[in-house]
Amino acid sequence: MARTDRLMRLMDALRRSAGPVTAQALAVETGVSLRQLYRDIATLRAGGALIDGEAGLGYTLTEDTALPPQSFSQLEIEALVLALSGLDQLADPALTRAGQDAMARIIATLPDRQARQAMNTALRNFRRPDDRPPVTIDMDLMRQAIWDEHSVTFRYTDLKGRVTEREVWPLALSYGEGNLMLLGHCRTRLDYRMFHVSQIEDLARGTESFRPKRVALVREFAQSRPAPDRR
């Protein structure tokens, strides 16, 4: 793991913690040895982060100089926390962790009063996670292909049990109720297709780059859909 990424992960772990966290727990979360963890704490402190440490209790981030101060209204804070807390409904652990890291960074930049508001919001999400079919592919690879505007290949089993091999330009992921769908431009059919991600197997990076067409293709797909009947 690159040094910069390792230090960022350590800072995120400290930001997420509501109280002291042990060196052992931090080492496990960041995937380093205890010796490396102590060196990384020293590096962050040298960079200006105020990290308190007490034997037997652990480390606490008391001042985060890596992020500029921000200010939000109380309703804005409630909206952010509510929106990000809904990510755990999507059964995507990496996405949920990303939301937790983002919220921790936001809270770390708030004045004390607003930080307390963010830790004790009035608006809560009590929905249980959706009962979604399990996804077996590497979602990091899929997301990266979308961001890079690069094709992917996979084997797809449709809802009638028919199996096909596809090369697709991945355009967007749609987290609908009970289903995770991929909007793609199929290079076999030369048309837009919606794929159930749970039905995708053997995902791999393809051979084609379609940069910079993704935004235009998504816009074209949206415009081609029939308008909803509002009668």
Short mmCIF file of C-alpha atoms in Angstrom, two decimals, residues 15-229:
data_model
loop_
_atom_site.label_atom_id
_atom_site.label_comp_id
_atom_site.label_asym_id
_atom_site.label_seq_id
_atom_site.Cartn_x
_atom_site.Cartn_y
_atom_site.Cartn_z
CA ARG A 15 -11.87 10.42 12.56
CA ARG A 16 -14.51 7.69 12.69
CA SER A 17 -13.69 6.79 16.27
CA ALA A 18 -15.94 8.37 18.89
CA GLY A 19 -13.38 7.62 21.62
CA PRO A 20 -9.88 6.26 22.15
CA VAL A 21 -8.94 3.41 19.80
CA THR A 22 -6.10 1.02 20.54
CA ALA A 23 -2.94 0.74 18.47
CA GLN A 24 -3.75 -2.92 17.81
CA ALA A 25 -7.19 -2.06 16.41
CA LEU A 26 -5.73 0.68 14.22
CA ALA A 27 -3.00 -1.66 12.95
CA VAL A 28 -5.58 -4.30 11.99
CA GLU A 29 -7.84 -1.75 10.25
CA THR A 30 -5.01 -0.20 8.25
CA GLY A 31 -3.29 -3.52 7.52
CA VAL A 32 0.12 -2.73 9.02
CA SER A 33 2.29 -4.01 11.84
CA LEU A 34 2.29 -2.34 15.25
CA ARG A 35 5.78 -1.00 14.59
CA GLN A 36 4.61 0.61 11.32
CA LEU A 37 1.50 1.95 13.06
CA TYR A 38 3.62 3.76 15.65
CA ARG A 39 5.75 5.25 12.87
CA ASP A 40 2.63 6.40 11.01
CA ILE A 41 1.22 8.05 14.15
CA ALA A 42 4.53 9.90 14.54
CA THR A 43 4.36 11.00 10.88
CA LEU A 44 0.84 12.37 11.30
CA ARG A 45 1.83 14.21 14.45
CA ALA A 46 4.83 15.71 12.66
CA GLY A 47 2.42 16.88 9.95
CA GLY A 48 0.35 18.83 12.48
CA ALA A 49 -2.37 16.39 13.54
CA LEU A 50 -2.98 16.51 17.30
CA ILE A 51 -3.30 12.88 18.36
CA ASP A 52 -3.54 12.10 22.06
CA GLY A 53 -2.32 8.70 23.20
CA GLU A 54 -2.58 7.11 26.61
CA ALA A 55 -1.24 3.71 27.59
CA GLY A 56 -4.02 1.20 28.03
CA LEU A 57 -6.64 3.41 26.38
CA GLY A 58 -5.47 4.20 22.87
CA TYR A 59 -5.35 7.15 20.49
CA THR A 60 -7.77 10.03 20.00
CA LEU A 61 -7.67 12.65 17.25
CA THR A 62 -8.21 15.95 19.07
CA GLU A 63 -7.47 18.39 16.24
CA ASP A 64 -7.32 17.67 12.52
CA THR A 65 -5.23 20.27 10.74
CA ALA A 66 -5.36 18.33 7.46
CA LEU A 67 -8.87 19.58 6.69
CA PRO A 68 -10.10 23.19 6.44
CA PRO A 69 -12.91 24.26 8.79
CA GLN A 70 -16.47 24.13 7.46
CA SER A 71 -19.86 25.27 8.64
CA PHE A 72 -23.33 23.91 7.96
CA SER A 73 -26.78 24.77 9.21
CA GLN A 74 -28.36 22.28 11.60
CA LEU A 75 -30.77 21.11 8.90
CA GLU A 76 -27.88 20.64 6.44
CA ILE A 77 -26.08 18.51 9.02
CA GLU A 78 -29.22 16.43 9.56
CA ALA A 79 -29.64 15.95 5.80
CA LEU A 80 -26.03 14.83 5.31
CA VAL A 81 -26.11 12.34 8.17
CA LEU A 82 -29.49 10.96 7.09
CA ALA A 83 -28.41 10.54 3.47
CA LEU A 84 -25.12 8.87 4.29
CA SER A 85 -26.69 6.58 6.89
CA GLY A 86 -28.94 5.21 4.15
CA LEU A 87 -25.96 3.68 2.35
CA ASP A 88 -26.07 0.59 4.53
CA GLN A 89 -29.42 -0.25 2.90
CA LEU A 90 -27.56 -1.03 -0.33
CA ALA A 91 -25.61 -4.10 0.85
CA ASP A 92 -22.38 -2.66 -0.58
CA PRO A 93 -19.79 -2.64 2.25
CA ALA A 94 -17.22 -0.61 0.33
CA LEU A 95 -19.77 2.10 -0.45
CA THR A 96 -20.98 2.14 3.16
CA ARG A 97 -17.41 2.51 4.45
CA ALA A 98 -16.77 5.33 1.97
CA GLY A 99 -19.82 7.17 3.32
CA GLN A 100 -18.63 6.66 6.91
CA ASP A 101 -15.19 8.01 6.01
CA ALA A 102 -16.74 11.04 4.26
CA MET A 103 -18.97 11.76 7.26
CA ALA A 104 -16.03 11.45 9.63
CA ARG A 105 -14.06 13.98 7.58
CA ILE A 106 -16.99 16.39 7.55
CA ILE A 107 -17.47 16.12 11.31
CA ALA A 108 -13.74 16.63 11.86
CA THR A 109 -13.97 20.06 10.22
CA LEU A 110 -17.00 21.33 12.15
CA PRO A 111 -16.97 23.62 15.17
CA ASP A 112 -17.60 21.79 18.47
CA ARG A 113 -21.31 22.66 18.67
CA GLN A 114 -22.03 21.51 15.12
CA ALA A 115 -19.92 18.38 15.58
CA ARG A 116 -22.07 17.46 18.60
CA GLN A 117 -25.20 18.04 16.50
CA ALA A 118 -23.84 15.67 13.85
CA MET A 119 -23.19 12.99 16.49
CA ASN A 120 -26.72 13.33 17.94
CA THR A 121 -29.04 14.00 15.02
CA ALA A 122 -32.83 14.03 15.34
CA LEU A 123 -33.52 12.50 11.91
CA ARG A 124 -32.75 8.78 11.82
CA ASN A 125 -33.00 5.98 9.28
CA PHE A 126 -34.46 2.85 10.88
CA ARG A 127 -35.07 0.89 7.68
CA ARG A 128 -33.63 -2.59 7.55
CA PRO A 129 -31.22 -3.30 4.68
CA ASP A 130 -32.90 -4.46 1.49
CA ASP A 131 -32.98 -8.21 0.88
CA ARG A 132 -30.84 -8.11 -2.25
CA PRO A 133 -29.51 -11.05 -4.28
CA PRO A 134 -25.81 -11.54 -3.45
CA VAL A 135 -23.28 -9.89 -5.75
CA THR A 136 -20.20 -12.02 -6.43
CA ILE A 137 -18.19 -9.82 -8.81
CA ASP A 138 -15.45 -7.35 -7.88
CA MET A 139 -17.43 -4.12 -7.45
CA ASP A 140 -14.24 -2.07 -7.18
CA LEU A 141 -13.29 -3.24 -10.67
CA MET A 142 -16.75 -2.35 -11.98
CA ARG A 143 -16.74 1.13 -10.45
CA GLN A 144 -13.21 1.79 -11.71
CA ALA A 145 -14.20 0.78 -15.25
CA ILE A 146 -17.12 3.24 -15.12
CA TRP A 147 -14.87 6.05 -13.88
CA ASP A 148 -12.17 5.21 -16.44
CA GLU A 149 -14.74 4.85 -19.25
CA HIS A 150 -13.35 1.45 -20.18
CA SER A 151 -15.21 -1.65 -21.31
CA VAL A 152 -15.72 -4.78 -19.24
CA THR A 153 -16.37 -8.37 -20.22
CA PHE A 154 -18.52 -10.84 -18.31
CA ARG A 155 -20.77 -13.86 -18.53
CA TYR A 156 -24.43 -12.96 -18.01
CA THR A 157 -27.36 -15.17 -17.10
CA ASP A 158 -30.66 -13.44 -17.82
CA LEU A 159 -33.85 -14.00 -15.83
CA LYS A 160 -34.90 -16.76 -18.25
CA GLY A 161 -31.69 -18.67 -17.62
CA ARG A 162 -30.03 -17.86 -20.96
CA VAL A 163 -26.25 -17.45 -20.72
CA THR A 164 -24.29 -15.07 -22.95
CA GLU A 165 -20.75 -13.64 -23.06
CA ARG A 166 -20.73 -9.84 -23.26
CA GLU A 167 -18.41 -6.91 -23.75
CA VAL A 168 -20.10 -3.80 -22.41
CA TRP A 169 -19.37 -0.13 -21.94
CA PRO A 170 -20.42 0.30 -18.29
CA LEU A 171 -22.22 3.63 -17.85
CA ALA A 172 -23.85 3.72 -14.42
CA LEU A 173 -24.96 1.64 -11.44
CA SER A 174 -28.54 1.95 -10.23
CA TYR A 175 -29.30 1.00 -6.62
CA GLY A 176 -33.03 0.33 -6.92
CA GLU A 177 -35.26 -1.25 -4.31
CA GLY A 178 -34.14 -4.84 -3.99
CA ASN A 179 -31.88 -4.81 -7.07
CA LEU A 180 -28.53 -3.47 -8.18
CA MET A 181 -28.57 -2.77 -11.91
CA LEU A 182 -25.86 -1.89 -14.41
CA LEU A 183 -26.69 0.43 -17.28
CA GLY A 184 -24.39 -0.48 -20.14
CA HIS A 185 -23.97 -0.10 -23.86
CA CYS A 186 -23.68 -3.66 -25.16
CA ARG A 187 -21.04 -3.98 -27.87
CA THR A 188 -22.75 -7.11 -29.25
CA ARG A 189 -26.22 -5.57 -29.57
CA LEU A 190 -24.91 -2.02 -30.12
CA ASP A 191 -27.65 -0.76 -27.85
CA TYR A 192 -28.37 0.10 -24.23
CA ARG A 193 -29.06 -2.75 -21.81
CA MET A 194 -29.89 -3.01 -18.11
CA PHE A 195 -28.14 -5.92 -16.38
CA HIS A 196 -28.88 -7.42 -12.96
CA VAL A 197 -25.45 -7.21 -11.30
CA SER A 198 -26.23 -10.34 -9.25
CA GLN A 199 -26.47 -12.25 -12.56
CA ILE A 200 -22.99 -11.20 -13.73
CA GLU A 201 -20.02 -13.59 -13.43
CA ASP A 202 -16.36 -13.63 -14.49
CA LEU A 203 -16.05 -9.85 -14.66
CA ALA A 204 -12.84 -8.62 -16.29
CA ARG A 205 -11.51 -5.42 -17.82
CA GLY A 206 -12.20 -5.32 -21.55
CA THR A 207 -10.25 -4.03 -24.54
CA GLU A 208 -12.09 -0.79 -25.44
CA SER A 209 -11.89 2.73 -24.11
CA PHE A 210 -14.96 4.89 -24.70
CA ARG A 211 -13.66 8.10 -23.16
CA PRO A 212 -15.09 10.76 -23.23
CA LYS A 213 -18.51 9.39 -24.23
CA ARG A 214 -20.00 8.21 -20.92
CA VAL A 215 -21.81 11.40 -19.89
CA ALA A 216 -23.26 11.88 -23.38
CA LEU A 217 -24.39 8.25 -23.54
CA VAL A 218 -26.12 8.43 -20.16
CA ARG A 219 -27.85 11.64 -21.21
CA GLU A 220 -28.94 10.03 -24.50
CA PHE A 221 -30.34 7.02 -22.64
CA ALA A 222 -32.29 9.24 -20.23
CA GLN A 223 -33.75 11.28 -23.10
CA SER A 224 -34.79 8.14 -24.98
CA ARG A 225 -36.93 6.83 -22.14
CA PRO A 226 -40.66 7.56 -22.38
CA ALA A 227 -41.98 10.29 -20.12
CA PRO A 228 -43.93 9.00 -17.11
CA ASP A 229 -47.73 9.07 -17.39
#
